[in-house]
């Protein structure tokens, strides 16, 4: 709702563009931390310091190895965030209060969770599967030459289902992460509106960072389970769970949580800031209601 008492409707075209650009910028800045977190979750390194992982990879495998799977992540992040914002904004526009233009906290979370399911099916699971397989393969067999080659090999070996290994864990993570992240962010935005706080880049960044902090610890077990499912050889959810328990028990589910926290806070701040700026720069595509 704006200062004159009307609410702006963010059209799908704006959400698609702003979410896609925001996702690309966020992925480009934070990918080395994502790479280190994935190696830590796979159990191939025994350290909690992401910079030790990054340094080791650069020394032993070369700098290009640090960006294994990066093009796939850029495309995946653009698609993921574009779909996430389009679906979330569409759901939000239907569920929001007609007079205030706001959602209740419960509806904010439900809208985010629904967007998470849509995002997992159409973007997150396949792209995360390829990214994780590439990172795992880089430290082992090295049978994949690129993301496209990895997808082709996995499809030839096991069919389309090969690209959906870890679907349960990924979807649970997407539901909880998108629900918490988008829901928390929307609650903070509604709070700003109710207090007549003027939107600024700094508040957008802080809102995204807070949403990222809450998201990390609420969803880390699902993220670890998803990663173990998406190794180069693939594993079922049950197999991944047993593997994690055999590796060290419950605490292993939070492997890489600190590095993911740093990445999520940074990515959340970047993502929502870029999204707000891009959406605000496209007034012809915004309708008033």
CSV table of C-alpha atoms in Angstrom, one decimal:
chain,number,residue,atom,x,y,z
A,1,UNK,CA,0.0,0.0,0.0
A,2,UNK,CA,1.4,3.4,-0.9
A,3,UNK,CA,1.3,6.7,0.9
A,4,UNK,CA,-1.9,7.8,-0.9
A,5,UNK,CA,-3.8,4.7,0.3
A,6,UNK,CA,-3.6,2.5,-2.7
A,7,UNK,CA,-1.6,-0.7,-3.2
A,8,UNK,CA,0.7,-1.4,-6.1
A,9,UNK,CA,0.1,-4.6,-7.9
A,10,UNK,CA,3.4,-6.1,-9.0
A,11,UNK,CA,2.7,-7.8,-12.3
A,12,UNK,CA,4.3,-11.2,-13.2
A,13,UNK,CA,6.5,-9.6,-15.8
A,14,UNK,CA,8.1,-7.3,-13.2
A,15,UNK,CA,8.5,-10.1,-10.7
A,16,UNK,CA,10.1,-12.3,-13.4
A,17,UNK,CA,12.6,-9.7,-14.4
A,18,UNK,CA,13.4,-8.4,-10.9
A,19,UNK,CA,13.6,-11.8,-9.4
A,20,UNK,CA,15.8,-13.2,-12.2
A,21,UNK,CA,18.3,-10.3,-12.1
A,22,UNK,CA,18.4,-10.4,-8.3
A,23,UNK,CA,19.1,-14.1,-8.4
A,24,UNK,CA,21.9,-13.7,-10.9
A,25,UNK,CA,23.6,-11.0,-8.8
A,26,UNK,CA,23.2,-12.9,-5.6
A,27,UNK,CA,24.7,-16.1,-7.1
A,28,UNK,CA,27.6,-14.4,-8.7
A,29,UNK,CA,28.7,-12.8,-5.4
A,30,UNK,CA,28.1,-15.8,-3.1
A,31,UNK,CA,29.0,-18.9,-5.1
A,32,UNK,CA,32.4,-19.6,-3.5
A,33,UNK,CA,30.7,-19.9,-0.1
A,34,UNK,CA,28.1,-22.2,-1.7
A,35,UNK,CA,30.8,-24.4,-3.1
A,36,UNK,CA,32.6,-24.7,0.2
A,37,UNK,CA,29.3,-25.4,2.0
A,38,UNK,CA,28.5,-28.2,-0.4
A,39,UNK,CA,31.9,-29.9,0.0
A,40,UNK,CA,31.5,-29.7,3.8
A,41,UNK,CA,28.1,-31.3,3.6
A,42,UNK,CA,29.3,-34.1,1.4
A,43,UNK,CA,31.8,-35.0,4.1
A,44,UNK,CA,34.8,-34.8,1.8
A,45,UNK,CA,36.5,-32.2,4.0
A,46,UNK,CA,36.8,-32.2,7.8
A,47,UNK,CA,36.7,-28.5,8.6
A,48,UNK,CA,34.1,-25.9,9.5
A,49,UNK,CA,36.1,-23.0,8.0
A,50,UNK,CA,35.0,-22.3,4.4
A,51,UNK,CA,38.1,-20.4,3.6
A,52,UNK,CA,40.2,-23.5,4.4
A,53,UNK,CA,38.1,-25.4,1.9
A,54,UNK,CA,38.4,-22.7,-0.7
A,55,UNK,CA,42.2,-22.4,-0.3
A,56,UNK,CA,42.6,-26.2,-0.5
A,57,UNK,CA,40.6,-26.4,-3.7
A,58,UNK,CA,42.5,-23.6,-5.4
A,59,UNK,CA,45.9,-25.1,-4.4
A,60,UNK,CA,45.1,-28.7,-5.4
A,61,UNK,CA,42.5,-28.4,-8.2
A,62,UNK,CA,43.1,-24.9,-9.5
A,63,UNK,CA,41.0,-21.8,-9.4
A,64,UNK,CA,38.5,-23.0,-12.2
A,65,UNK,CA,37.6,-25.9,-9.9
A,66,UNK,CA,36.2,-23.5,-7.4
A,67,UNK,CA,33.6,-22.5,-9.9
A,68,UNK,CA,32.6,-26.0,-10.9
A,69,UNK,CA,28.9,-25.9,-11.7
A,70,UNK,CA,28.8,-22.1,-11.5
A,71,UNK,CA,27.0,-21.5,-14.9
A,72,UNK,CA,24.4,-24.0,-13.9
A,73,UNK,CA,23.9,-22.2,-10.5
A,74,UNK,CA,23.6,-18.8,-12.2
A,75,UNK,CA,20.9,-20.1,-14.5
A,76,UNK,CA,19.3,-22.0,-11.7
A,77,UNK,CA,19.3,-19.0,-9.3
A,78,UNK,CA,17.8,-16.7,-12.0
A,79,UNK,CA,15.1,-19.3,-12.7
A,80,UNK,CA,14.5,-20.1,-9.0
A,81,UNK,CA,14.1,-16.5,-7.9
A,82,UNK,CA,12.1,-15.5,-10.9
A,83,UNK,CA,9.6,-18.4,-10.3
A,84,UNK,CA,9.8,-17.7,-6.5
A,85,UNK,CA,8.8,-14.0,-6.8
A,86,UNK,CA,6.3,-14.6,-9.6
A,87,UNK,CA,4.4,-17.3,-7.6
A,88,UNK,CA,4.7,-15.5,-4.3
A,89,UNK,CA,3.5,-12.2,-5.6
A,90,UNK,CA,0.6,-13.9,-7.4
A,91,UNK,CA,-0.5,-15.7,-4.3
A,92,UNK,CA,0.1,-12.6,-2.2
A,93,UNK,CA,-2.1,-10.5,-4.5
A,94,UNK,CA,-5.0,-13.0,-4.1
A,95,UNK,CA,-4.7,-13.4,-0.3
A,96,UNK,CA,-3.9,-9.9,0.8
A,97,UNK,CA,-6.4,-7.7,2.7
A,98,UNK,CA,-8.5,-5.6,0.2
A,99,UNK,CA,-8.3,-2.5,2.3
A,100,UNK,CA,-4.8,-2.5,3.7
A,101,UNK,CA,-3.0,-4.4,1.0
A,102,UNK,CA,-1.2,-6.5,3.7
A,103,UNK,CA,-1.1,-10.2,4.6
A,104,UNK,CA,-1.5,-11.7,8.0
A,105,UNK,CA,1.8,-13.4,9.3
A,106,UNK,CA,0.1,-16.8,8.8
A,107,UNK,CA,-0.8,-16.0,5.2
A,108,UNK,CA,2.6,-14.6,4.5
A,109,UNK,CA,4.2,-17.9,5.6
A,110,UNK,CA,1.7,-20.0,3.7
A,111,UNK,CA,2.2,-17.9,0.5
A,112,UNK,CA,5.9,-18.5,0.8
A,113,UNK,CA,5.5,-22.2,1.4
A,114,UNK,CA,3.3,-22.6,-1.7
A,115,UNK,CA,5.8,-20.6,-3.8
A,116,UNK,CA,8.5,-23.0,-2.4
A,117,UNK,CA,6.7,-26.1,-3.8
A,118,UNK,CA,6.4,-24.5,-7.3
A,119,UNK,CA,10.0,-23.4,-7.2
A,120,UNK,CA,11.3,-26.8,-6.2
A,121,UNK,CA,9.5,-28.6,-9.1
A,122,UNK,CA,10.4,-26.2,-11.9
A,123,UNK,CA,13.8,-24.9,-10.9
A,124,UNK,CA,15.5,-25.9,-7.7
A,125,UNK,CA,15.7,-29.7,-7.7
A,126,UNK,CA,17.1,-30.2,-11.2
A,127,UNK,CA,19.6,-27.4,-11.0
A,128,UNK,CA,20.8,-28.3,-7.5
A,129,UNK,CA,21.1,-31.9,-8.5
A,130,UNK,CA,23.5,-31.0,-11.3
A,131,UNK,CA,25.4,-28.5,-9.2
A,132,UNK,CA,26.0,-30.9,-6.4
A,133,UNK,CA,26.9,-33.8,-8.7
A,134,UNK,CA,29.5,-31.5,-10.4
A,135,UNK,CA,31.0,-30.4,-7.1
A,136,UNK,CA,31.1,-34.0,-5.8
A,137,UNK,CA,32.5,-35.3,-9.1
A,138,UNK,CA,35.3,-32.6,-9.1
A,139,UNK,CA,36.7,-34.1,-5.9
A,140,UNK,CA,36.5,-37.7,-7.2
A,141,UNK,CA,35.9,-39.4,-10.5
A,142,UNK,CA,35.7,-36.3,-12.7
A,143,UNK,CA,33.5,-37.9,-15.3
A,144,UNK,CA,31.4,-34.8,-16.0
A,145,UNK,CA,32.7,-32.1,-18.3
A,146,UNK,CA,30.0,-29.5,-17.8
A,147,UNK,CA,26.5,-29.1,-16.4
A,148,UNK,CA,24.9,-30.0,-19.7
A,149,UNK,CA,27.1,-33.1,-20.0
A,150,UNK,CA,26.3,-34.2,-16.4
A,151,UNK,CA,22.6,-33.8,-17.1
A,152,UNK,CA,22.9,-35.9,-20.3
A,153,UNK,CA,24.9,-38.6,-18.6
A,154,UNK,CA,22.6,-38.9,-15.6
A,155,UNK,CA,19.5,-38.9,-17.9
A,156,UNK,CA,21.1,-41.7,-20.1
A,157,UNK,CA,21.9,-43.8,-17.0
A,158,UNK,CA,18.7,-43.4,-15.0
A,159,UNK,CA,16.2,-41.3,-17.0
A,160,UNK,CA,14.5,-38.1,-16.0
A,161,UNK,CA,14.2,-39.3,-12.4
A,162,UNK,CA,18.0,-38.9,-12.1
A,163,UNK,CA,17.5,-35.1,-12.2
A,164,UNK,CA,15.1,-35.4,-9.3
A,165,UNK,CA,17.3,-37.2,-6.7
A,166,UNK,CA,16.8,-35.4,-3.5
A,167,UNK,CA,13.4,-34.1,-4.5
A,168,UNK,CA,11.8,-34.8,-1.0
A,169,UNK,CA,14.7,-33.0,0.8
A,170,UNK,CA,14.8,-30.2,-1.7
A,171,UNK,CA,11.1,-29.6,-1.6
A,172,UNK,CA,11.0,-29.7,2.2
A,173,UNK,CA,13.9,-27.2,2.2
A,174,UNK,CA,12.2,-25.1,-0.4
A,175,UNK,CA,8.9,-25.1,1.4
A,176,UNK,CA,10.4,-24.2,4.7
A,177,UNK,CA,13.1,-21.8,3.3
A,178,UNK,CA,10.8,-19.9,1.0
A,179,UNK,CA,8.0,-19.9,3.5
A,180,UNK,CA,10.3,-18.6,6.3
A,181,UNK,CA,12.3,-16.3,4.0
A,182,UNK,CA,9.5,-14.7,2.0
A,183,UNK,CA,7.1,-14.8,4.9
A,184,UNK,CA,9.6,-13.1,7.3
A,185,UNK,CA,10.5,-10.5,4.7
A,186,UNK,CA,6.9,-9.7,4.0
A,187,UNK,CA,6.1,-9.4,7.8
A,188,UNK,CA,9.0,-7.0,8.1
A,189,UNK,CA,7.8,-5.0,5.1
A,190,UNK,CA,4.3,-4.8,6.5
A,191,UNK,CA,5.7,-3.7,9.9
A,192,UNK,CA,7.5,-0.9,8.1
A,193,UNK,CA,4.3,0.2,6.3
A,194,UNK,CA,2.3,0.2,9.5
A,195,UNK,CA,4.9,2.4,11.2
A,196,UNK,CA,5.2,4.7,8.0
A,197,UNK,CA,8.9,3.8,7.7
A,198,UNK,CA,10.2,5.1,4.4
A,199,UNK,CA,11.7,2.2,2.2
A,200,UNK,CA,15.4,2.6,1.8
A,201,UNK,CA,18.2,0.4,0.4
A,202,UNK,CA,19.6,-0.2,3.9
A,203,UNK,CA,16.3,-1.4,5.3
A,204,UNK,CA,15.7,-3.7,2.3
A,205,UNK,CA,19.2,-5.2,2.9
A,206,UNK,CA,18.6,-5.6,6.6
A,207,UNK,CA,15.1,-7.2,6.0
A,208,UNK,CA,16.6,-9.7,3.6
A,209,UNK,CA,19.5,-10.4,6.0
A,210,UNK,CA,17.2,-11.0,9.0
A,211,UNK,CA,15.0,-13.3,6.8
A,212,UNK,CA,18.2,-15.1,5.7
A,213,UNK,CA,19.3,-15.7,9.4
A,214,UNK,CA,15.9,-17.1,10.4
A,215,UNK,CA,15.8,-19.3,7.3
A,216,UNK,CA,19.3,-20.9,7.7
A,217,UNK,CA,18.8,-22.6,11.1
A,218,UNK,CA,15.2,-23.5,10.4
A,219,UNK,CA,16.1,-25.3,7.2
A,220,UNK,CA,19.7,-26.6,7.5
A,221,UNK,CA,18.8,-30.3,8.1
A,222,UNK,CA,16.8,-30.4,4.9
A,223,UNK,CA,19.7,-28.7,3.0
A,224,UNK,CA,22.1,-31.3,4.2
A,225,UNK,CA,19.8,-34.2,3.4
A,226,UNK,CA,19.3,-32.8,-0.1
A,227,UNK,CA,23.0,-32.5,-0.6
A,228,UNK,CA,23.7,-36.1,0.4
A,229,UNK,CA,20.9,-37.3,-2.0
A,230,UNK,CA,22.5,-35.3,-4.9
A,231,UNK,CA,26.0,-36.8,-5.0
A,232,UNK,CA,27.4,-37.7,-8.4
A,233,UNK,CA,26.1,-41.2,-8.0
A,234,UNK,CA,22.8,-40.2,-6.4
A,235,UNK,CA,21.1,-41.6,-3.3
A,236,UNK,CA,17.5,-42.0,-2.0
A,237,UNK,CA,16.3,-39.9,0.9
A,238,UNK,CA,16.4,-43.0,3.2
A,239,UNK,CA,20.0,-43.9,2.0
A,240,UNK,CA,21.1,-40.3,2.6
A,241,UNK,CA,19.6,-40.2,6.0
A,242,UNK,CA,21.3,-43.4,7.0
A,243,UNK,CA,24.6,-42.1,5.6
A,244,UNK,CA,24.3,-38.9,7.7
A,245,UNK,CA,23.6,-40.9,10.9
A,246,UNK,CA,26.5,-43.2,10.2
A,247,UNK,CA,28.8,-40.2,9.7
A,248,UNK,CA,28.2,-38.7,13.1
A,249,UNK,CA,24.6,-38.5,13.9
A,250,UNK,CA,22.1,-35.7,14.3
A,251,UNK,CA,24.8,-33.0,14.5
A,252,UNK,CA,25.8,-33.7,10.9
A,253,UNK,CA,22.5,-32.4,9.7
A,254,UNK,CA,23.8,-28.9,10.6
A,255,UNK,CA,27.1,-29.4,8.7
A,256,UNK,CA,28.0,-26.2,6.9
A,257,UNK,CA,25.4,-24.2,8.8
A,258,UNK,CA,27.8,-21.3,9.7
A,259,UNK,CA,29.1,-20.9,6.2
A,260,UNK,CA,25.5,-21.2,4.9
A,261,UNK,CA,24.4,-18.5,7.4
A,262,UNK,CA,27.0,-16.1,6.1
A,263,UNK,CA,26.0,-16.8,2.5
A,264,UNK,CA,22.3,-16.7,3.3
A,265,UNK,CA,22.5,-13.4,5.1
A,266,UNK,CA,24.6,-11.9,2.3
A,267,UNK,CA,22.5,-13.4,-0.5
A,268,UNK,CA,19.2,-12.4,1.2
A,269,UNK,CA,20.4,-8.8,1.6
A,270,UNK,CA,21.6,-8.7,-2.0
A,271,UNK,CA,18.6,-10.5,-3.5
A,272,UNK,CA,15.8,-8.4,-1.8
A,273,UNK,CA,17.7,-5.1,-2.3
A,274,UNK,CA,18.2,-5.8,-6.1
A,275,UNK,CA,14.6,-7.0,-6.4
A,276,UNK,CA,13.2,-3.8,-4.8
A,277,UNK,CA,15.4,-1.6,-6.9
A,278,UNK,CA,14.5,-3.3,-10.2
A,279,UNK,CA,10.8,-3.5,-9.4
A,280,UNK,CA,10.8,0.2,-8.5
A,281,UNK,CA,12.6,1.1,-11.7
A,282,UNK,CA,9.8,-0.4,-13.8
A,283,UNK,CA,6.8,1.8,-13.1
A,284,UNK,CA,5.1,1.4,-16.4
A,285,UNK,CA,4.6,-2.3,-15.5
A,286,UNK,CA,3.1,-1.6,-12.2
A,287,UNK,CA,-0.6,-1.2,-11.9
A,288,UNK,CA,-2.4,0.6,-9.2
A,289,UNK,CA,-5.4,-0.8,-7.4
